Every structure is written in C-alpha cells, then in structure tokens.
XYZ file of N, CA and C in Angstrom:
771
model
N 47.657 -0.752 -41.405
C 46.322 -1.338 -41.563
C 45.326 -0.208 -41.808
N 44.545 -0.270 -42.902
C 43.650 0.804 -43.298
C 42.381 0.820 -42.481
N 41.676 1.894 -42.655
C 40.412 2.021 -41.942
C 39.391 1.040 -42.500
N 38.452 0.544 -41.648
C 37.412 -0.344 -42.168
C 36.463 0.427 -43.073
N 35.924 -0.269 -44.052
C 34.990 0.367 -44.979
C 33.634 0.566 -44.298
N 32.796 1.357 -44.961
C 31.456 1.602 -44.423
C 30.674 0.305 -44.280
N 30.836 -0.578 -45.277
C 30.122 -1.864 -45.225
C 30.569 -2.683 -44.026
N 31.884 -2.698 -43.767
C 32.398 -3.448 -42.618
C 31.861 -2.882 -41.305
N 31.816 -1.549 -41.219
C 31.326 -0.897 -40.003
C 29.845 -1.221 -39.781
N 29.051 -1.130 -40.861
C 27.629 -1.432 -40.738
C 27.419 -2.872 -40.308
N 28.191 -3.782 -40.910
C 28.059 -5.202 -40.567
C 28.439 -5.445 -39.110
N 29.494 -4.776 -38.634
C 29.927 -4.947 -37.252
C 28.867 -4.424 -36.279
N 28.276 -3.282 -36.613
C 27.254 -2.701 -35.748
C 25.999 -3.577 -35.711
N 25.582 -4.041 -36.881
C 24.393 -4.895 -36.910
C 24.634 -6.181 -36.149
N 25.825 -6.748 -36.261
C 26.159 -7.959 -35.511
C 26.125 -7.681 -34.016
N 26.617 -6.512 -33.623
C 26.622 -6.141 -32.203
C 25.196 -5.982 -31.692
N 24.344 -5.328 -32.465
C 22.963 -5.129 -32.040
C 22.247 -6.456 -31.841
N 22.438 -7.377 -32.782
C 21.753 -8.672 -32.682
C 22.296 -9.492 -31.508
N 23.592 -9.371 -31.252
C 24.184 -10.150 -30.157
C 23.817 -9.595 -28.794
N 23.345 -8.360 -28.757
C 22.961 -7.749 -27.470
C 21.444 -7.606 -27.342
N 20.717 -8.416 -28.123
C 19.260 -8.533 -27.986
C 18.496 -7.249 -28.271
N 18.953 -6.494 -29.246
C 18.173 -5.353 -29.711
C 17.024 -5.899 -30.557
N 15.795 -5.440 -30.356
C 14.665 -5.949 -31.140
C 14.928 -5.846 -32.646
N 14.598 -6.907 -33.349
C 14.887 -6.981 -34.778
C 14.197 -5.867 -35.562
N 12.977 -5.503 -35.137
C 12.244 -4.479 -35.890
C 12.843 -3.093 -35.719
N 13.724 -2.919 -34.738
C 14.338 -1.619 -34.501
C 15.619 -1.440 -35.311
N 16.237 -2.536 -35.685
C 17.548 -2.465 -36.334
C 17.546 -1.635 -37.622
N 16.527 -1.747 -38.519
C 16.559 -0.909 -39.732
C 16.647 0.583 -39.434
N 15.904 1.054 -38.422
C 15.971 2.485 -38.115
C 17.277 2.841 -37.426
N 17.828 1.924 -36.639
C 19.150 2.165 -36.066
C 20.184 2.295 -37.180
N 20.026 1.482 -38.212
C 20.942 1.549 -39.352
C 20.844 2.917 -40.025
N 19.619 3.434 -40.153
C 19.430 4.756 -40.760
C 20.083 5.846 -39.915
N 19.905 5.769 -38.598
C 20.518 6.768 -37.725
C 22.037 6.662 -37.762
N 22.547 5.441 -37.907
C 23.988 5.254 -37.986
C 24.545 5.921 -39.233
N 23.843 5.760 -40.350
C 24.274 6.402 -41.590
C 24.275 7.918 -41.435
N 23.236 8.470 -40.781
C 23.168 9.918 -40.557
C 24.352 10.395 -39.726
N 24.704 9.641 -38.697
C 25.851 10.007 -37.859
C 27.146 9.967 -38.659
N 27.284 8.960 -39.477
C 28.507 8.844 -40.276
C 28.619 9.993 -41.271
N 27.480 10.416 -41.810
C 27.498 11.540 -42.744
C 27.855 12.849 -42.052
N 27.506 12.957 -40.745
C 27.842 14.165 -39.991
C 29.227 14.077 -39.356
N 29.900 12.939 -39.569
C 31.237 12.769 -39.006
C 31.258 12.437 -37.550
N 30.125 11.943 -37.028
C 30.052 11.601 -35.609
C 29.913 10.106 -35.386
N 29.995 9.345 -36.469
C 29.751 7.918 -36.374
C 31.018 7.121 -36.137
N 30.966 5.803 -36.371
C 32.097 4.928 -36.101
C 33.346 5.258 -36.899
N 33.194 5.904 -38.061
C 34.381 6.215 -38.845
C 35.250 7.236 -38.139
N 34.626 8.024 -37.256
C 35.417 8.978 -36.477
C 36.153 8.278 -35.340
N 35.763 7.067 -35.061
C 36.411 6.289 -34.004
C 36.466 4.835 -34.474
N 37.188 4.608 -35.544
C 37.156 3.333 -36.251
C 37.681 2.180 -35.413
N 38.471 2.467 -34.392
C 39.019 1.377 -33.589
C 37.948 0.664 -32.774
N 36.888 1.364 -32.423
C 35.842 0.752 -31.624
C 34.477 1.280 -32.049
N 33.978 0.848 -33.204
C 32.670 1.335 -33.681
C 31.525 0.894 -32.783
N 31.782 -0.073 -31.907
C 30.698 -0.545 -31.043
C 30.241 0.529 -30.055
N 31.097 1.501 -29.777
C 30.698 2.559 -28.851
C 29.503 3.332 -29.387
N 29.549 3.671 -30.667
C 28.423 4.388 -31.267
C 27.230 3.456 -31.418
N 27.500 2.197 -31.772
C 26.417 1.226 -31.893
C 25.683 1.081 -30.565
N 26.429 1.046 -29.475
C 25.820 0.924 -28.154
C 25.083 2.195 -27.769
N 25.621 3.350 -28.158
C 24.953 4.616 -27.852
C 23.569 4.663 -28.484
N 23.436 4.083 -29.678
C 22.136 4.041 -30.328
C 21.239 2.968 -29.706
N 21.841 1.818 -29.402
C 21.045 0.687 -28.919
C 20.642 0.836 -27.465
N 21.410 1.615 -26.692
C 21.143 1.705 -25.258
C 19.775 2.287 -24.962
N 19.224 3.020 -25.902
C 17.899 3.603 -25.695
C 16.807 2.537 -25.657
N 17.156 1.353 -26.108
C 16.169 0.276 -26.157
C 16.464 -0.807 -25.133
N 17.405 -0.527 -24.233
C 17.654 -1.465 -23.163
C 16.574 -1.302 -22.097
N 16.257 -2.390 -21.424
C 15.314 -2.336 -20.312
C 16.080 -1.946 -19.064
N 15.739 -0.823 -18.429
C 16.486 -0.409 -17.236
C 16.212 -1.340 -16.071
N 17.137 -1.471 -15.150
C 16.901 -2.337 -13.987
C 15.838 -1.730 -13.086
N 15.114 -2.547 -12.359
C 14.118 -2.014 -11.433
C 14.776 -1.203 -10.338
N 14.072 -0.206 -9.786
C 14.672 0.606 -8.737
C 15.040 -0.189 -7.491
N 14.260 -1.242 -7.189
C 14.604 -2.133 -6.078
C 14.290 -3.547 -6.515
N 15.117 -4.521 -6.146
C 14.844 -5.895 -6.558
C 13.597 -6.432 -5.888
N 12.774 -7.123 -6.675
C 11.562 -7.725 -6.129
C 11.906 -9.039 -5.460
N 11.344 -9.231 -4.295
C 11.587 -10.454 -3.539
C 10.252 -11.124 -3.276
N 10.057 -12.320 -3.840
C 8.792 -13.021 -3.694
C 8.625 -13.523 -2.264
N 7.363 -13.827 -1.864
C 7.164 -14.396 -0.520
C 7.942 -15.686 -0.305
N 8.062 -16.512 -1.371
C 8.815 -17.763 -1.225
C 10.281 -17.488 -0.921
N 10.848 -16.501 -1.610
C 12.246 -16.145 -1.357
C 12.407 -15.581 0.043
N 11.448 -14.749 0.442
C 11.517 -14.158 1.779
C 11.451 -15.244 2.853
N 10.642 -16.311 2.581
C 10.497 -17.382 3.564
C 11.782 -18.169 3.744
N 12.635 -18.166 2.719
C 13.885 -18.926 2.794
C 15.022 -18.148 3.449
N 14.775 -16.911 3.806
C 15.823 -16.124 4.429
C 15.996 -16.517 5.878
N 17.113 -16.122 6.466
C 17.398 -16.459 7.858
C 16.491 -15.727 8.821
N 16.427 -16.227 10.056
C 15.578 -15.606 11.066
C 15.972 -14.167 11.337
N 17.254 -13.904 11.296
C 17.705 -12.546 11.586
C 17.180 -11.565 10.544
N 17.134 -12.008 9.263
C 16.646 -11.134 8.202
C 15.142 -10.926 8.272
N 14.429 -11.836 8.959
C 12.985 -11.709 9.045
C 12.528 -10.809 10.191
N 13.466 -10.383 11.043
C 13.093 -9.551 12.181
C 12.362 -8.271 11.789
N 12.797 -7.554 10.708
C 12.051 -6.343 10.358
C 10.598 -6.612 10.010
N 10.297 -7.810 9.470
C 8.929 -8.120 9.066
C 8.076 -8.588 10.236
N 8.676 -9.366 11.143
C 7.906 -9.961 12.225
C 8.343 -9.479 13.605
N 9.151 -8.445 13.663
C 9.639 -7.957 14.939
C 8.539 -7.483 15.864
N 7.423 -7.029 15.290
C 6.313 -6.550 16.106
C 5.733 -7.649 16.980
N 5.955 -8.926 16.611
C 5.376 -10.030 17.377
C 6.120 -10.274 18.691
N 7.405 -9.911 18.746
C 8.221 -10.193 19.936
C 7.675 -9.514 21.193
N 7.412 -8.195 21.177
C 6.894 -7.584 22.412
C 5.536 -8.140 22.824
N 4.733 -8.567 21.845
C 3.432 -9.153 22.186
C 3.626 -10.454 22.956
N 4.554 -11.291 22.484
C 4.809 -12.560 23.155
C 5.395 -12.341 24.553
N 6.283 -11.357 24.668
C 6.854 -11.059 25.984
C 5.774 -10.590 26.949
N 4.922 -9.666 26.482
C 3.844 -9.157 27.340
C 2.880 -10.273 27.719
N 2.600 -11.178 26.770
C 1.705 -12.305 27.062
C 2.295 -13.194 28.155
N 3.588 -13.487 28.040
C 4.239 -14.306 29.060
C 4.190 -13.672 30.432
N 4.414 -12.356 30.505
C 4.375 -11.659 31.801
C 2.971 -11.675 32.397
N 1.961 -11.492 31.520
C 0.588 -11.513 32.018
C 0.197 -12.901 32.501
N 0.658 -13.919 31.800
C 0.355 -15.293 32.221
C 0.953 -15.591 33.585
N 2.112 -15.009 33.880
C 2.776 -15.269 35.154
C 2.273 -14.372 36.278
N 2.086 -13.101 35.962
C 1.828 -12.140 37.028
C 0.480 -11.424 36.911
N -0.277 -11.694 35.852
C -1.555 -11.008 35.677
C -2.583 -11.450 36.685
N -3.596 -10.591 36.947
C -4.669 -10.959 37.909
C -5.436 -12.171 37.404
N -5.702 -13.106 38.314
C -6.347 -14.353 37.956
C -7.868 -14.251 38.117
N -8.562 -15.073 37.312
C -10.019 -15.127 37.386
C -10.425 -15.960 38.597
N -11.367 -15.422 39.362
C -11.784 -16.124 40.578
C -12.705 -17.299 40.270
N -13.573 -17.163 39.236
C -14.539 -18.206 38.905
C -13.940 -19.112 37.839
N -13.657 -20.357 38.224
C -12.973 -21.274 37.324
C -13.833 -21.634 36.127
N -15.162 -21.751 36.328
C -16.041 -22.149 35.232
C -16.017 -21.127 34.099
N -16.007 -19.828 34.464
C -15.935 -18.784 33.443
C -14.624 -18.870 32.678
N -13.543 -19.144 33.371
C -12.241 -19.268 32.711
C -12.247 -20.419 31.700
N -12.848 -21.535 32.102
C -12.920 -22.698 31.220
C -13.707 -22.371 29.947
N -14.784 -21.641 30.106
C -15.605 -21.254 28.951
C -14.816 -20.399 27.982
N -14.128 -19.381 28.508
C -13.386 -18.472 27.643
C -12.163 -19.142 27.010
N -11.593 -20.115 27.635
C -10.483 -20.847 27.020
C -10.896 -21.411 25.670
N -12.025 -22.154 25.687
C -12.473 -22.808 24.455
C -13.064 -21.798 23.467
N -13.665 -20.742 23.990
C -14.227 -19.730 23.098
C -13.133 -19.021 22.308
N -12.099 -18.570 23.022
C -10.988 -17.908 22.326
C -10.292 -18.863 21.350
N -10.102 -20.090 21.764
C -9.448 -21.064 20.897
C -10.284 -21.325 19.644
N -11.607 -21.441 19.829
C -12.483 -21.645 18.675
C -12.440 -20.463 17.710
N -12.449 -19.223 18.265
C -12.377 -18.026 17.417
C -11.067 -18.003 16.633
N -9.965 -18.344 17.302
C -8.661 -18.342 16.630
C -8.631 -19.358 15.497
N -9.176 -20.551 15.728
C -9.174 -21.595 14.691
C -10.051 -21.188 13.509
N -11.242 -20.688 13.790
C -12.163 -20.294 12.709
C -11.575 -19.161 11.863
N -11.022 -18.152 12.536
C -10.430 -17.037 11.792
C -9.188 -17.481 11.022
N -8.401 -18.392 11.595
C -7.229 -18.902 10.893
C -7.609 -19.651 9.640
N -8.653 -20.481 9.713
C -9.134 -21.193 8.522
C -9.691 -20.205 7.498
N -10.415 -19.201 8.006
C -10.948 -18.183 7.098
C -9.851 -17.436 6.358
N -8.737 -17.172 7.038
C -7.604 -16.498 6.387
C -7.010 -17.368 5.294
N -6.899 -18.669 5.543
C -6.351 -19.569 4.529
C -7.246 -19.637 3.300
N -8.555 -19.477 3.505
C -9.499 -19.552 2.383
C -9.532 -18.244 1.605
N -9.514 -17.117 2.321
C -9.685 -15.821 1.667
C -8.373 -15.122 1.363
N -7.358 -15.288 2.191
C -6.067 -14.593 2.107
C -6.280 -13.088 2.236
N -5.208 -12.331 2.151
C -5.302 -10.880 2.231
C -4.912 -10.309 3.572
N -4.558 -11.141 4.558
C -4.126 -10.691 5.873
C -5.197 -9.881 6.589
N -6.481 -10.213 6.374
C -7.528 -9.487 7.091
C -7.974 -10.240 8.339
N -8.181 -11.549 8.234
C -8.619 -12.333 9.394
C -7.465 -12.780 10.277
N -6.266 -12.901 9.696
C -5.129 -13.410 10.450
C -4.804 -12.574 11.685
N -4.809 -11.235 11.620
C -4.499 -10.460 12.837
C -5.449 -10.765 13.990
N -6.752 -10.951 13.682
C -7.713 -11.242 14.733
C -7.563 -12.677 15.240
N -7.106 -13.563 14.341
C -6.812 -14.926 14.785
C -5.648 -14.927 15.765
N -4.623 -14.107 15.469
C -3.486 -13.990 16.391
C -3.941 -13.402 17.722
N -4.796 -12.374 17.669
C -5.314 -11.770 18.898
C -6.098 -12.766 19.726
N -6.942 -13.571 19.061
C -7.715 -14.579 19.784
C -6.803 -15.653 20.364
N -5.734 -15.993 19.635
C -4.787 -16.985 20.152
C -4.090 -16.494 21.405
N -3.696 -15.219 21.408
C -3.061 -14.648 22.609
C -4.047 -14.635 23.776
N -5.308 -14.252 23.502
C -6.317 -14.242 24.560
C -6.554 -15.658 25.087
N -6.513 -16.661 24.198
C -6.682 -18.048 24.632
C -5.554 -18.475 25.568
N -4.323 -18.069 25.270
C -3.199 -18.394 26.156
C -3.412 -17.798 27.540
N -3.897 -16.556 27.572
C -4.141 -15.914 28.861
C -5.268 -16.611 29.608
N -6.287 -17.032 28.844
C -7.401 -17.731 29.492
C -6.939 -19.058 30.091
N -6.089 -19.776 29.370
C -5.579 -21.049 29.888
C -4.688 -20.833 31.122
N -4.096 -19.650 31.212
C -3.279 -19.340 32.397
C -4.115 -18.804 33.533
N -5.444 -18.645 33.310
C -6.337 -18.190 34.361
C -6.376 -16.691 34.547
N -5.849 -15.913 33.580
C -5.857 -14.451 33.693
C -7.295 -13.956 33.568
N -7.611 -12.858 34.242
C -8.981 -12.346 34.288
C -9.478 -11.937 32.900
N -10.799 -11.980 32.739
C -11.427 -11.707 31.443
C -11.134 -10.299 30.906
N -11.206 -9.240 31.718
C -10.892 -7.908 31.170
C -9.497 -7.846 30.543
N -8.532 -8.501 31.166
C -7.181 -8.511 30.600
C -7.179 -9.268 29.273
N -7.938 -10.351 29.197
C -8.029 -11.109 27.943
C -8.595 -10.239 26.814
N -9.635 -9.486 27.120
C -10.263 -8.639 26.105
C -9.308 -7.550 25.629
N -8.616 -6.920 26.584
C -7.651 -5.879 26.215
C -6.535 -6.476 25.361
N -6.041 -7.640 25.749
C -4.970 -8.294 24.989
C -5.436 -8.632 23.579
N -6.686 -9.103 23.453
C -7.225 -9.420 22.128
C -7.269 -8.186 21.235
N -7.773 -7.074 21.769
C -7.901 -5.852 20.966
C -6.524 -5.297 20.581
N -5.632 -5.162 21.555
C -4.317 -4.580 21.288
C -3.530 -5.448 20.316
N -3.533 -6.764 20.564
C -2.780 -7.664 19.686
C -3.331 -7.639 18.266
N -4.639 -7.618 18.130
C -5.250 -7.601 16.797
C -4.877 -6.345 16.026
N -4.899 -5.195 16.692
C -4.555 -3.929 16.024
C -3.084 -3.921 15.611
N -2.202 -4.317 16.536
C -0.769 -4.331 16.213
C -0.473 -5.317 15.085
N -1.088 -6.512 15.141
C -0.875 -7.514 14.100
C -1.414 -7.035 12.759
N -2.556 -6.342 12.774
C -3.127 -5.825 11.532
C -2.179 -4.827 10.875
N -1.636 -3.903 11.672
C -0.706 -2.915 11.129
C 0.578 -3.577 10.630
N 1.117 -4.511 11.419
C 2.362 -5.164 11.043
C 2.232 -6.009 9.796
N 1.159 -6.803 9.705
C 0.980 -7.684 8.551
C 0.621 -6.896 7.301
N -0.149 -5.834 7.437
C -0.471 -4.994 6.275
C 0.797 -4.371 5.700
N 1.654 -3.898 6.561
C 2.904 -3.293 6.095
C 3.776 -4.330 5.396
N 3.815 -5.542 5.961
C 4.591 -6.622 5.354
C 4.017 -7.007 3.995
N 2.682 -7.104 3.908
C 2.049 -7.473 2.638
C 2.293 -6.410 1.587
N 2.269 -5.124 1.973
C 2.493 -4.038 1.011
C 3.915 -4.067 0.473
N 4.896 -4.406 1.333
C 6.288 -4.437 0.893
C 6.563 -5.596 -0.039
N 5.667 -6.616 -0.054
C 5.862 -7.768 -0.927
C 5.327 -7.545 -2.326
N 4.650 -6.432 -2.546
C 4.109 -6.184 -3.877
C 5.231 -5.776 -4.820
N 5.159 -6.296 -6.034
C 6.180 -5.972 -7.022
C 6.022 -4.533 -7.462
N 7.056 -3.744 -7.439
C 6.937 -2.359 -7.859
C 6.646 -2.252 -9.339
N 5.825 -1.279 -9.694
C 5.574 -1.030 -11.106
C 6.397 0.172 -11.526
N 7.036 0.051 -12.647
C 7.880 1.130 -13.132
C 7.967 1.023 -14.634
N 8.151 2.130 -15.331
C 8.239 2.097 -16.782
C 9.500 1.388 -17.231
N 9.385 0.608 -18.302
C 10.525 -0.131 -18.805
C 10.779 0.243 -20.259
N 12.000 -0.060 -20.704
C 12.359 0.175 -22.095
C 12.145 1.620 -22.480
N 11.679 1.805 -23.710
C 11.496 3.157 -24.224
C 10.328 3.882 -23.559
N 9.440 3.152 -22.859
C 8.302 3.802 -22.209
C 8.739 4.770 -21.119
N 9.976 4.612 -20.639
C 10.428 5.485 -19.573
C 10.581 6.929 -20.031
N 10.563 7.165 -21.371
C 10.709 8.523 -21.891
C 9.370 9.254 -22.002
N 8.256 8.530 -21.913
C 6.951 9.164 -22.081
C 6.744 10.214 -20.994
N 6.252 11.386 -21.410
C 6.003 12.565 -20.559
C 7.284 13.313 -20.182
N 8.444 12.847 -20.677
C 9.684 13.568 -20.407
C 9.735 14.849 -21.253
N 10.525 15.816 -20.784
C 10.685 17.080 -21.510
C 11.923 17.028 -22.401
N 11.843 17.666 -23.541
C 12.960 17.727 -24.482
C 12.964 19.098 -25.149
N 14.073 19.399 -25.822
C 14.224 20.667 -26.537
C 14.488 20.363 -28.000
N 13.778 21.052 -28.877
C 13.935 20.835 -30.316
C 15.263 21.431 -30.766
N 16.081 20.618 -31.456
C 17.360 21.084 -32.019
C 17.204 21.478 -33.474
N 16.609 20.578 -34.273
C 16.335 20.849 -35.683
C 14.831 20.841 -35.890
N 14.354 21.706 -36.774
C 12.918 21.821 -37.005
C 12.281 20.457 -37.249
N 11.200 20.195 -36.518
C 10.483 18.932 -36.672
C 9.444 19.115 -37.774
N 9.661 18.388 -38.879
C 8.758 18.436 -40.028
C 8.129 17.058 -40.178
N 6.876 16.876 -39.749
C 6.270 15.549 -39.795
C 6.074 15.023 -41.212
N 5.940 15.913 -42.184
C 5.732 15.470 -43.565
C 7.041 14.944 -44.151
N 8.117 15.689 -43.932
C 9.418 15.268 -44.454
C 10.063 14.193 -43.583
N 9.534 13.986 -42.393
C 10.107 12.986 -41.499
C 11.443 13.405 -40.928
N 11.623 14.720 -40.743
C 12.880 15.233 -40.222
C 12.648 15.925 -38.884
N 13.731 16.042 -38.131
C 13.666 16.733 -36.850
C 14.457 16.001 -35.787
N 15.057 16.786 -34.909
C 15.838 16.210 -33.819
C 15.543 16.985 -32.543
N 15.603 16.262 -31.415
C 15.425 16.881 -30.104
C 16.538 16.396 -29.192
N 16.784 17.190 -28.134
C 17.717 16.772 -27.101
C 16.920 16.395 -25.863
N 17.096 15.151 -25.443
C 16.435 14.639 -24.255
C 17.515 14.269 -23.258
N 17.663 15.077 -22.224
C 18.758 14.872 -21.291
C 20.081 15.122 -21.992
N 20.952 14.125 -22.013
C 22.241 14.242 -22.699
C 22.230 13.545 -24.043
N 21.059 13.075 -24.500
C 20.972 12.323 -25.743
C 20.260 13.116 -26.814
N 20.625 12.817 -28.070
C 19.968 13.422 -29.219
C 19.128 12.359 -29.910
N 17.868 12.691 -30.126
C 16.929 11.748 -30.727
C 16.333 12.326 -32.013
N 16.049 11.432 -32.958
C 15.189 11.818 -34.065
C 13.780 11.980 -33.527
N 13.026 12.918 -34.099
C 11.703 13.212 -33.558
C 10.709 13.502 -34.663
N 9.467 13.277 -34.361
C 8.364 13.631 -35.245
C 7.206 14.090 -34.376
N 6.116 14.518 -35.007
C 4.966 14.993 -34.256
C 3.695 14.645 -35.005
N 2.630 14.463 -34.251
C 1.321 14.191 -34.848
C 0.425 15.423 -34.820
N 1.006 16.567 -34.502
C 0.198 17.789 -34.421
C -0.163 18.331 -35.799
N 0.557 17.903 -36.851
C 0.253 18.358 -38.202
C 0.974 19.621 -38.605
N 1.769 20.220 -37.720
C 2.502 21.442 -38.054
C 3.945 21.311 -37.598
N 4.814 22.117 -38.211
C 6.226 22.084 -37.849
C 6.448 22.656 -36.447
N 7.499 22.162 -35.798
C 7.885 22.685 -34.488
C 9.290 23.260 -34.632
N 9.471 24.565 -34.390
C 10.775 25.193 -34.627
C 11.804 24.855 -33.560
N 13.095 25.086 -33.857
C 14.161 24.833 -32.873
C 13.962 25.690 -31.621
N 14.402 25.133 -30.486
C 14.298 25.844 -29.220
C 13.002 25.638 -28.485
N 12.027 24.971 -29.120
C 10.729 24.764 -28.486
C 10.819 23.662 -27.426
N 10.218 23.923 -26.291
C 10.114 22.894 -25.254
C 8.973 21.955 -25.632
N 9.252 20.659 -25.674
C 8.246 19.683 -26.078
C 8.122 18.581 -25.029
N 7.028 17.867 -25.125
C 6.770 16.715 -24.251
C 6.716 15.453 -25.107
N 7.339 14.391 -24.605
C 7.333 13.125 -25.330
C 5.986 12.444 -25.120
N 5.307 12.151 -26.223
C 4.002 11.497 -26.170
C 4.145 9.981 -26.237
N 5.021 9.521 -27.120
C 5.289 8.089 -27.245
C 6.611 7.910 -27.971
N 7.079 6.675 -28.001
C 8.285 6.330 -28.739
C 7.863 5.425 -29.878
N 8.148 5.852 -31.099
C 7.751 5.111 -32.292
C 9.012 4.667 -33.026
N 9.333 3.371 -32.887
C 10.591 2.895 -33.456
C 11.749 3.494 -32.678
N 12.590 4.245 -33.384
C 13.690 4.946 -32.712
C 13.487 6.455 -32.744
N 12.275 6.885 -32.976
C 11.964 8.313 -32.978
C 10.968 8.637 -31.878
N 11.151 9.823 -31.309
C 10.225 10.294 -30.294
C 9.078 11.048 -30.953
N 7.875 10.747 -30.550
C 6.710 11.522 -30.985
C 6.457 12.572 -29.908
N 6.525 13.839 -30.286
C 6.468 14.918 -29.307
C 5.363 15.898 -29.656
N 5.077 16.756 -28.699
C 4.146 17.863 -28.914
C 4.609 19.032 -28.071
N 4.346 20.258 -28.516
C 4.792 21.422 -27.733
C 4.135 21.446 -26.362
N 4.932 21.853 -25.382
C 4.365 22.019 -24.046
C 3.545 23.303 -23.991
N 2.417 23.289 -23.299
C 1.581 24.508 -23.222
C 2.291 25.620 -22.459
C-alpha cells in the first residue's frame, strides 16, 4: 500500500481540525504551516501512518486549557453533603457549643425585666439585619445578625447582659471572617484561555523575523511558532522577545528591553 498523496494528507488534517472544533478562521493558516512542515520534511509525510499527530500539534495551540481549579457554584455547593460543608461552616460549631454552655452555666441576670427587654431587642436586631442581608447580599449584615441571634438565645436563657454583649461581638467577628472567606472561595477564578495564555510569555527568535516579508520563527517553550512584529524592523536570531498578542497562528513579538 503506497503512501498517501499530499492532497489526501491535507484533506485528512482539515477534516481532523474541523472535527475537533478548531476555529474555522484559523484553518487556512494552519494549512499554510502544514505545507511549510511538509516542505521541511517534518510534516505528516514523514509519519504517513498517523498524520493526525502533526495536525494536533498545530491545532493544540488553539485549544482552551482547563481551569486550574474547577469552579463550584453556590447552588452546587448547597447540594453537597453535610460532611463536605464542614470546611465552610465549621467555624459555627464552637460558637454553638459555647452558647449552649453559657445558657446552662453562665451567670444569670438578677433583674427579670431587663432580661425581657434584651430578649426582644436582640431578636429584633437579628431579624432586621437578616432581612437587610437578603435585600443587599454580600455577607456584610449576616454576621451581625448571627451575633444578635446568639445574644438573643443567651437573653432568653437569662444570662447576664455583659455576657450577651461579649457573645454578640465575638460571634459577629468570627462569623464575618468565616463568611467572607467562604464568599471569596465561591468566586470563579479568572485565568487566560486559548491563545491569550501566551501573552507576555518569553520566546527566542530562531529565524529572522521580517515583518515585511511575513517570515520568522520563534521557540516558545518546546514549541516552534511563526512570528511577526509591529516594531517595523527585523529581529535577528537569538534575540529574547516578549509575546504581545497572538494573531491567527502567528505570535506578534517585540524585543525584550
């Protein structure tokens, strides 16, 4: 069985690119780079049994890399088991334990009328702040609502007012830190995708970059890229350059200072 012709190889590569969701506007330049590789003896004809390897080597530069960590929405987080939620809400456990101990063994208020007043006051503060959190969001009022709720529990148990105030302050601070950390971890990470991940990367010029002739190659990591420049002058081999942008399948570079 003879080797496939150049036309067959090109057709196979183009079919592979389209089937793997390579942007249509990129395919013409990939075809040009493929021809250049074949002329240098590095293309699919050098490995005719599996020309897709070279096709993938060219197309992989346009794949979207996976995010560094998977994003988990609040809805998804809410559906997880209680055990998985412990890192997010574990700070609440010692507060509840301390509240229970204070309700049982804390010093009691001698004047019942004052206790009755603070019961409803703390409860009212907790309700108002809780409603305010639902209206505004952002986890700013919720920690103080939790603190007021804990103080209300202590007031209903007859614990003295100074203990209620301390519990309100401590609980509010701990809840603020815990909820802020949880809210920050729920933000979707931002990271460069596709060819943008090469911007500001360093490369080395292999072949003279001639912007007028449209020629030039650089080595970026373990890959060889076609390159051009908007500086208006040639860049000789061996020059350290910085990637400014990716234009089609060519890197736009400039010499590093």
